mmCIF file of C-alpha atoms in Angstrom:
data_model
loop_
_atom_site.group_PDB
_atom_site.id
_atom_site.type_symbol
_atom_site.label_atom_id
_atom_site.label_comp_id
_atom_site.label_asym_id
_atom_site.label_seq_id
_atom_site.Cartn_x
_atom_site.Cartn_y
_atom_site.Cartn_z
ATOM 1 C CA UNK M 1 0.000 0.000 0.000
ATOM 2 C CA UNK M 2 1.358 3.771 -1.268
ATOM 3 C CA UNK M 3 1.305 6.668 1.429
ATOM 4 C CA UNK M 4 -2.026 8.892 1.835
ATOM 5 C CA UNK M 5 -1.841 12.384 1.035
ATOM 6 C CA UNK M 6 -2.875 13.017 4.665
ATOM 7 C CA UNK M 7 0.677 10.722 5.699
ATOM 8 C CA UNK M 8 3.555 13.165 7.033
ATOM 9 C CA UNK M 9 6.752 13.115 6.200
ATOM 10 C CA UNK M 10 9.737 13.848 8.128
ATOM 11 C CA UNK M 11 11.301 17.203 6.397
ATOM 12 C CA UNK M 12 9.790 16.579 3.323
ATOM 13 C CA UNK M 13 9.904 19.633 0.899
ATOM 14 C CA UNK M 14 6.531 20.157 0.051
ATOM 15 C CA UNK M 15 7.221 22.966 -2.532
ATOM 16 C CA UNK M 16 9.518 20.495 -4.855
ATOM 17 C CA UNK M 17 7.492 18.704 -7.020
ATOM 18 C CA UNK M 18 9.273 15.597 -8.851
ATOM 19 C CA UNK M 19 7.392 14.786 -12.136
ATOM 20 C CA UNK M 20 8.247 11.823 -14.185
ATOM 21 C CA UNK M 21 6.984 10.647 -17.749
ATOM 22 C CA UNK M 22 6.227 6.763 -17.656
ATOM 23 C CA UNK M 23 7.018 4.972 -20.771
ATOM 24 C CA UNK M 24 10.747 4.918 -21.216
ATOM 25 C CA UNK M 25 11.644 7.490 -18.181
ATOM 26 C CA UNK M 26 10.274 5.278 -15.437
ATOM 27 C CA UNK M 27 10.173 1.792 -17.160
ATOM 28 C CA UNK M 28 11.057 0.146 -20.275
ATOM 29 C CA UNK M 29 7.971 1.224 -22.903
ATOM 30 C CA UNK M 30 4.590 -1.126 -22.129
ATOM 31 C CA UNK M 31 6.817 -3.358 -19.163
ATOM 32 C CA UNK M 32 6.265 -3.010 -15.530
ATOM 33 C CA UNK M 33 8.260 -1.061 -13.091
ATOM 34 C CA UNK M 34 11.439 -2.974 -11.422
ATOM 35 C CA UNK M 35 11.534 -3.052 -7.996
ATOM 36 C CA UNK M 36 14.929 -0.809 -7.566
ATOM 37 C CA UNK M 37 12.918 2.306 -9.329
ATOM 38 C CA UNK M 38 9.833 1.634 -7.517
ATOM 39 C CA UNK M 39 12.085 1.348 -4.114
ATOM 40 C CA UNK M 40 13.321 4.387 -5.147
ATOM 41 C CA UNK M 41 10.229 6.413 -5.553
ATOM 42 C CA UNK M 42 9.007 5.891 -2.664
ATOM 43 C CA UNK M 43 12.249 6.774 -1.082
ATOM 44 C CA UNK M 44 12.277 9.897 -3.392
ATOM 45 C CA UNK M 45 8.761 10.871 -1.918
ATOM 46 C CA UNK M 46 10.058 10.978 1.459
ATOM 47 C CA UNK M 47 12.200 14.161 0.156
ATOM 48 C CA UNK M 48 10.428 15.843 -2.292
ATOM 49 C CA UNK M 49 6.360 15.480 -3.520
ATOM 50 C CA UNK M 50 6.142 12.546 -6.563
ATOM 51 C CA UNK M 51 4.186 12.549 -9.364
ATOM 52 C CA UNK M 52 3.784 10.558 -12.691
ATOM 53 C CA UNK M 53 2.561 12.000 -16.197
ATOM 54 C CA UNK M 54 1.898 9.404 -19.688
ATOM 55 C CA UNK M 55 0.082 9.908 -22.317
ATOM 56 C CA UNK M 56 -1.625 6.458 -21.802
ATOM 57 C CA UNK M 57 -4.779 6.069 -20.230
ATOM 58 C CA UNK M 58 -5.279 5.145 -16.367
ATOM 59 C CA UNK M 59 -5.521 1.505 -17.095
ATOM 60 C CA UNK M 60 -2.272 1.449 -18.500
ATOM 61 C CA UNK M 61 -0.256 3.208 -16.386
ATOM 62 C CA UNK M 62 -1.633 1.157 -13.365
ATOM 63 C CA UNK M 63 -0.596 -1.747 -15.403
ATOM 64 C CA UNK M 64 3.349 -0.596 -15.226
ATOM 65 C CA UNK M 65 3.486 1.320 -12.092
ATOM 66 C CA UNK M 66 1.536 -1.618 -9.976
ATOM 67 C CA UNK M 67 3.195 -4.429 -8.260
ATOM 68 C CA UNK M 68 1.899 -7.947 -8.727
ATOM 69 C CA UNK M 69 -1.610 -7.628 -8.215
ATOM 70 C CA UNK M 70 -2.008 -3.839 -6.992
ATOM 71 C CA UNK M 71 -5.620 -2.098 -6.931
ATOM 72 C CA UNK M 72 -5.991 1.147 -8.868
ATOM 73 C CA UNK M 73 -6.158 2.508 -5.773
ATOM 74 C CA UNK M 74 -2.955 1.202 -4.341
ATOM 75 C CA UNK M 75 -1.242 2.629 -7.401
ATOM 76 C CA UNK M 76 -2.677 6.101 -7.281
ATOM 77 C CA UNK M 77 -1.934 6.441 -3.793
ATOM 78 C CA UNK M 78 1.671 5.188 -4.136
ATOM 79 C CA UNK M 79 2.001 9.222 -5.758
ATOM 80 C CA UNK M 80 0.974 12.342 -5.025
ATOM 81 C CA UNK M 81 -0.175 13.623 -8.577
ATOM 82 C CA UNK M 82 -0.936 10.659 -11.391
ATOM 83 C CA UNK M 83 -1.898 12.383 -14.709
ATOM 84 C CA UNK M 84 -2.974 10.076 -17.385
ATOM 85 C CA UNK M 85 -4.017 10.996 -20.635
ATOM 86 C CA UNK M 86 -0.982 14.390 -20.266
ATOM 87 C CA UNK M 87 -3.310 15.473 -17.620
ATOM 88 C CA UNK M 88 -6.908 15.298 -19.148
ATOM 89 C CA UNK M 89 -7.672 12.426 -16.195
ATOM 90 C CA UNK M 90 -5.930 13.766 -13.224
ATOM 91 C CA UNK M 91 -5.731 12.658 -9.637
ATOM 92 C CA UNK M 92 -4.583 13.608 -6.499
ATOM 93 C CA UNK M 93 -3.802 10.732 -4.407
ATOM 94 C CA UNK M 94 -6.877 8.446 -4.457
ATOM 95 C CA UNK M 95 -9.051 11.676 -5.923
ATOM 96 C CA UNK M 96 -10.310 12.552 -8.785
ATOM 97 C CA UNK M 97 -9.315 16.027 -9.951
ATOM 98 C CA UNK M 98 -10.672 16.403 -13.831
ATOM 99 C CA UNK M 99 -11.558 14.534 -16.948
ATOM 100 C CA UNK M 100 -11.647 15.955 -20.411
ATOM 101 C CA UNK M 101 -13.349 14.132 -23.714
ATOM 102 C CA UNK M 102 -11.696 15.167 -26.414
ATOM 103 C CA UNK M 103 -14.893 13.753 -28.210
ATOM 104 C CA UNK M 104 -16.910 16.512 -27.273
ATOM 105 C CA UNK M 105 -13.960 19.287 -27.576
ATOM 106 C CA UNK M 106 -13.909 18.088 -31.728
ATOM 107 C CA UNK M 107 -17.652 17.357 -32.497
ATOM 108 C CA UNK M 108 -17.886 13.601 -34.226
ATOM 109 C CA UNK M 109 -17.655 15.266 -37.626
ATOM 110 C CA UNK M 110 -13.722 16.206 -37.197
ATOM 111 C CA UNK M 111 -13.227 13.320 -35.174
ATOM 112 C CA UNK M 112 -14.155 11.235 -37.858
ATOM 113 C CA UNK M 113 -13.012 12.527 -40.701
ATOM 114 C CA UNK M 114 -9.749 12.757 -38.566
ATOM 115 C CA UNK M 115 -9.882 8.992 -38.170
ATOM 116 C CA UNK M 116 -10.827 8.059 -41.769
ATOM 117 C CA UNK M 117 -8.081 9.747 -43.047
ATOM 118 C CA UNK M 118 -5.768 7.875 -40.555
ATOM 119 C CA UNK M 119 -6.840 4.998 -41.070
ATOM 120 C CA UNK M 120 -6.906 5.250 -45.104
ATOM 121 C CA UNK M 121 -3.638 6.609 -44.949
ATOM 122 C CA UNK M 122 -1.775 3.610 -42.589
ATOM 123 C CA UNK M 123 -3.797 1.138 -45.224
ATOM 124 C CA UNK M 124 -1.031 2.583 -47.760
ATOM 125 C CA UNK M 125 1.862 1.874 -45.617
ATOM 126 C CA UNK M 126 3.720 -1.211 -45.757
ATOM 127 C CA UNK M 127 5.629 -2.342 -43.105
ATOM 128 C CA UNK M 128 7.310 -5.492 -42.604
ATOM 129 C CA UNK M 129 4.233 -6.914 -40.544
ATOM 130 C CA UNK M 130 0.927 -5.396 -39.005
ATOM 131 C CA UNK M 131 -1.217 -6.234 -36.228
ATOM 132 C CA UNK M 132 -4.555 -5.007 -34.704
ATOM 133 C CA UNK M 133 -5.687 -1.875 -33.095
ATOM 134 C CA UNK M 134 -3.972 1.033 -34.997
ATOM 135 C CA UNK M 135 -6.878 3.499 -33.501
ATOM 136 C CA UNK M 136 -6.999 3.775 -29.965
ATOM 137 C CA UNK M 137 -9.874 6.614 -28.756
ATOM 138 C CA UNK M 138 -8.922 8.133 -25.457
ATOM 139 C CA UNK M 139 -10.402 10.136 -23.278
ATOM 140 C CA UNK M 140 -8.127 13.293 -24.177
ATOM 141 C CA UNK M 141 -6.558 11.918 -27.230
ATOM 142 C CA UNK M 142 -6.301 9.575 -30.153
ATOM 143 C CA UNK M 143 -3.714 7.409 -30.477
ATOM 144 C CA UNK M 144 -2.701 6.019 -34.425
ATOM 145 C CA UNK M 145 -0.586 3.046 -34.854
ATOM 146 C CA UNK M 146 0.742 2.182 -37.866
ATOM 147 C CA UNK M 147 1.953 -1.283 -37.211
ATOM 148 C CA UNK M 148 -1.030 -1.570 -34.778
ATOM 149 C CA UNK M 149 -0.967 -1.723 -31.083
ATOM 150 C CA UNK M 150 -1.311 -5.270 -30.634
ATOM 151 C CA UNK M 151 2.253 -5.941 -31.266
ATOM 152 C CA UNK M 152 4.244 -9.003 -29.170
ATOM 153 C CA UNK M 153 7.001 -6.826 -27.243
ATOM 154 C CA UNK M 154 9.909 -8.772 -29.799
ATOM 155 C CA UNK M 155 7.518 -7.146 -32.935
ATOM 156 C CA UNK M 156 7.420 -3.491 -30.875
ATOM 157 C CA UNK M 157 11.377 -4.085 -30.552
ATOM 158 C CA UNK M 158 11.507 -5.166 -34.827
ATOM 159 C CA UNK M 159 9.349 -1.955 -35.347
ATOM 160 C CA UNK M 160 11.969 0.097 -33.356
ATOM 161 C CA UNK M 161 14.719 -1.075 -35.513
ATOM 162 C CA UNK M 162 12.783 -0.522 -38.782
ATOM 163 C CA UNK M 163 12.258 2.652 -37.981
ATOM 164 C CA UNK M 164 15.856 3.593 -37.191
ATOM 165 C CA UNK M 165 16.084 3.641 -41.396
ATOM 166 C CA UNK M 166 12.132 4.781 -42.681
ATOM 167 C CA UNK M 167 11.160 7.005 -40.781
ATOM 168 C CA UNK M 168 7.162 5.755 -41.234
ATOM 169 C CA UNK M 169 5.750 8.027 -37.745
ATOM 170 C CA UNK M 170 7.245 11.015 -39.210
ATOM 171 C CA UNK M 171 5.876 10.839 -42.714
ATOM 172 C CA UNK M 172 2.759 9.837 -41.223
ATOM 173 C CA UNK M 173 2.522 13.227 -38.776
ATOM 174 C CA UNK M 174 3.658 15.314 -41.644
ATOM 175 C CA UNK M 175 0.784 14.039 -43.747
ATOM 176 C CA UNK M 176 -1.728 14.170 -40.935
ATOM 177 C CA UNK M 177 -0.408 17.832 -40.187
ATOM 178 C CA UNK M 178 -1.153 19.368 -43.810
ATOM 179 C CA UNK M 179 -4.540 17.422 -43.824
ATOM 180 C CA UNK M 180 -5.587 19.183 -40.986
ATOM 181 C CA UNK M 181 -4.103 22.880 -40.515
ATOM 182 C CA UNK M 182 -7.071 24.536 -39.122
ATOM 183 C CA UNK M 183 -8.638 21.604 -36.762
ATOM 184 C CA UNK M 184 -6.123 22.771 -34.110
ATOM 185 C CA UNK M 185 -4.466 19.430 -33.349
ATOM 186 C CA UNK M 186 -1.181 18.745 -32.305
ATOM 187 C CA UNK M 187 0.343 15.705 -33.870
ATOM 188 C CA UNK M 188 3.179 13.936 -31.671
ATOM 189 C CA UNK M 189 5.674 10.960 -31.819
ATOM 190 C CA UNK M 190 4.358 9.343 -28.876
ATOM 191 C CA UNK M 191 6.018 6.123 -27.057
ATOM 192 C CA UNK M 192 7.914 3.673 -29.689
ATOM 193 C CA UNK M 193 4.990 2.529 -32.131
ATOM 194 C CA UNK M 194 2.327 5.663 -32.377
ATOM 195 C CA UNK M 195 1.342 9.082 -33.126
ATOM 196 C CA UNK M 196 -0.976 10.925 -30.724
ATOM 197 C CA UNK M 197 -3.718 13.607 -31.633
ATOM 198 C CA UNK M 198 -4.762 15.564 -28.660
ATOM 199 C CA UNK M 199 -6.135 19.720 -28.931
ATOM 200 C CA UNK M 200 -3.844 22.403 -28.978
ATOM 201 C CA UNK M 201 -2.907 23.262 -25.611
ATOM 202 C CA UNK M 202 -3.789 19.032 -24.653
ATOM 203 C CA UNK M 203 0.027 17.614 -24.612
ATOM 204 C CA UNK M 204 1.913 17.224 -21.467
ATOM 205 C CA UNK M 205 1.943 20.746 -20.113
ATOM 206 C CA UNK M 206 -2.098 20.952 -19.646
ATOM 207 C CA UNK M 207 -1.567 18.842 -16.021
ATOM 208 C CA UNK M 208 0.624 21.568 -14.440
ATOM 209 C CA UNK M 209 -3.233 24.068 -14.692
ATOM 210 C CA UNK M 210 -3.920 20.910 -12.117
ATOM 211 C CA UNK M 211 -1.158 22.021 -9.451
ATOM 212 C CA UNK M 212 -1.136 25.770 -9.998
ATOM 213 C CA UNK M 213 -2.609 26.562 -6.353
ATOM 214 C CA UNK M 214 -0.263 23.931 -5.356
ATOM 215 C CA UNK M 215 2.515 26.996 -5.628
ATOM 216 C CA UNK M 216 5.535 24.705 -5.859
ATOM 217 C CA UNK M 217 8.942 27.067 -6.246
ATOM 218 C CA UNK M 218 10.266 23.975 -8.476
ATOM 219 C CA UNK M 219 8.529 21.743 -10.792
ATOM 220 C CA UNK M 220 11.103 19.071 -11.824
ATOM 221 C CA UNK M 221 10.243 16.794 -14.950
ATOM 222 C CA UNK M 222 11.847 13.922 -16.682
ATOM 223 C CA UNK M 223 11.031 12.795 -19.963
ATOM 224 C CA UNK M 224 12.692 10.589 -22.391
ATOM 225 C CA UNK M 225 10.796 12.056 -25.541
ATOM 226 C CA UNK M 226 11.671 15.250 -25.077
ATOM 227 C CA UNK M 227 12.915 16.465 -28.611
ATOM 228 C CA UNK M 228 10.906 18.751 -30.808
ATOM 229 C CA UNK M 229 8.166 16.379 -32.137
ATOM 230 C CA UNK M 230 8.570 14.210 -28.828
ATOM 231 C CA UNK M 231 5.436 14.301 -26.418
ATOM 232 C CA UNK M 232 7.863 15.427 -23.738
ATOM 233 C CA UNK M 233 9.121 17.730 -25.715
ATOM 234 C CA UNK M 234 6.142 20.897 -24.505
ATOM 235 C CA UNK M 235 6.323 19.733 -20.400
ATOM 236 C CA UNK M 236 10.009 19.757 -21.161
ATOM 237 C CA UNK M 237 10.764 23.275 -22.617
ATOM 238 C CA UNK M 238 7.896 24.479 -20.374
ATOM 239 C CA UNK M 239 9.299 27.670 -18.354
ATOM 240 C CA UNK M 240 6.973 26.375 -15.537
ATOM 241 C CA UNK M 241 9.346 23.269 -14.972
ATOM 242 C CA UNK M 242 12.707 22.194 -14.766
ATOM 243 C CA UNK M 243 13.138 19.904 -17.830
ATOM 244 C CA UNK M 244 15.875 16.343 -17.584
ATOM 245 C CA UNK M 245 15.851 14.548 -20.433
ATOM 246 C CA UNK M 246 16.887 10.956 -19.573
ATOM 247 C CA UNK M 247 17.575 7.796 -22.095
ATOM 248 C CA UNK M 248 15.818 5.284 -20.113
ATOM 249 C CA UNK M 249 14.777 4.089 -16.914
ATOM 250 C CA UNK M 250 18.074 3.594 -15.948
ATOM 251 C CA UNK M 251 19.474 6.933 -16.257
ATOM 252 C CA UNK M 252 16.289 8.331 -14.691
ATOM 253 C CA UNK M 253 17.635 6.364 -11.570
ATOM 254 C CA UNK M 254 20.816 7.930 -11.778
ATOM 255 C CA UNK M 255 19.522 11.497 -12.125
ATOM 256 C CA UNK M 256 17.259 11.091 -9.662
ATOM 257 C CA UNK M 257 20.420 9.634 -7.426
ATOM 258 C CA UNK M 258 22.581 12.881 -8.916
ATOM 259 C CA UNK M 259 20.146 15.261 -6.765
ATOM 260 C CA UNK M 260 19.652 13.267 -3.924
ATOM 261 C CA UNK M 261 22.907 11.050 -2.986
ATOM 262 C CA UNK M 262 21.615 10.287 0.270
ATOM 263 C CA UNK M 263 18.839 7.999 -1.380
ATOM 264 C CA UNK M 264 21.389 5.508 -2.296
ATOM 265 C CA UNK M 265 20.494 1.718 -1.148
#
């Protein structure tokens, strides 16, 4: 079981807030958490005031961040702030804060038309191999996949590789960019297989209007994404926050190590 918000904690600085990106900052993309990063989170929110920020729905994230069989719940209260969906599904502790639909934000017209050009468009593309789900409709966003989301972990990996030399997600956001100029959408490498569609103003930085009375002096974030095109890259370059941009889960652990030697095991 994670720590209540109403838990105290022994010269904890409640105006740091530590914010971490999930895929690839705080685990390997789609795997669970190891147990020396989740160790060291909690450790971490002994210091400083923890929270998480994907662009994957809540599901998802509980998924990586939970141990063996852990409840919602459990997860959500093993942080102060989880923000899934960048934001648009926020809580605080074991409360919920805000949901957005993007659904009613576009009208089903756009969102359609939106969709039917996606998915005519990844028809066209040929890839080495394709599996199911290439649309996923979120609550805040829409996430395209041109290989398809059902992809075994090795297949995600083969994908990776492919891409290193055609550059398919790029082509695709270019194309889905001059299809839509005025539907304001942003278009955004997201994780290692997808593109997400969210409203301007929807990427990463929309959960700090969640923690503005919180008046932290320092908002700390680490992202792995966070080049232009990334969807780190807007949290990152935020003036609001502090931006790290890490390689992995691993280096996360060494940052996070780098600003607080004393959490060493």
């Amino acid at each position: 079981m994670g720590f209540t918000m109403g838990d105290s904690f022994i010269s904890r600085d409640e105006k740091k807030l530590y914010l971490f990106d999930v895929d690839g900052t705080l685990t390997p993309s789609r795997q669970p958490i190891d147990d020396d990063m989740d160790k060291l989170l909690k450790r971490l929110r002994q210091k400083v005031v923890v929270g998480v920020v994907g662009g994957s729905d809540l599901p998802k994230i509980v998924e990586q961040l939970g141990k063996a069989s852990a409840s919602t719940e459990e997860v959500l209260l093993a942080y102060d702030f989880t923000f899934s969906e960048n934001g648009l599904v926020a809580h605080k502790g074991g409360q919920l804060l805000d949901m957005q639909s993007i659904e009613k934000h576009m009208g089903e017209e756009k969102l359609q038309e939106m969709i039917n050009f996606s998915l005519r468009y990844m028809s066209n593309i040929h890839l080495p191999f394709k599996r199911g789900n290439f649309v996923e409709f979120r609550h805040g966003m829409i996430n395209l996949s041109p290989v398809g989301r059902s992809v075994t972990l090795e297949e995600r990996q083969a994908f990776v590789n492919y891409e290193a030399t055609h550059p398919v997600r790029q082509k695709f956001l270019n194309a889905l960019k001059e299809a839509f100029p005025h539907y304001g959408l942003e278009f955004v490498i997201g994780g290692q297989i997808s593109v997400d569609v969210y409203p301007v103003g929807w990427d990463k930085t929309y959960c700090l209007r969640h923690i503005e009375k919180e008046s932290f002096s320092e908002i700390h974030f680490f992202g792995d994404k966070t080049m232009p095109g990334g969807n780190d890259h807007a949290l990152y370059e935020d003036p609001r926050t502090i931006g790290h941009s890490v390689s992995g889960p691993a280096d996360t652990k060494n940052q996070i190590l780098e600003h607080f030697p004393d959490l060493k095991s």
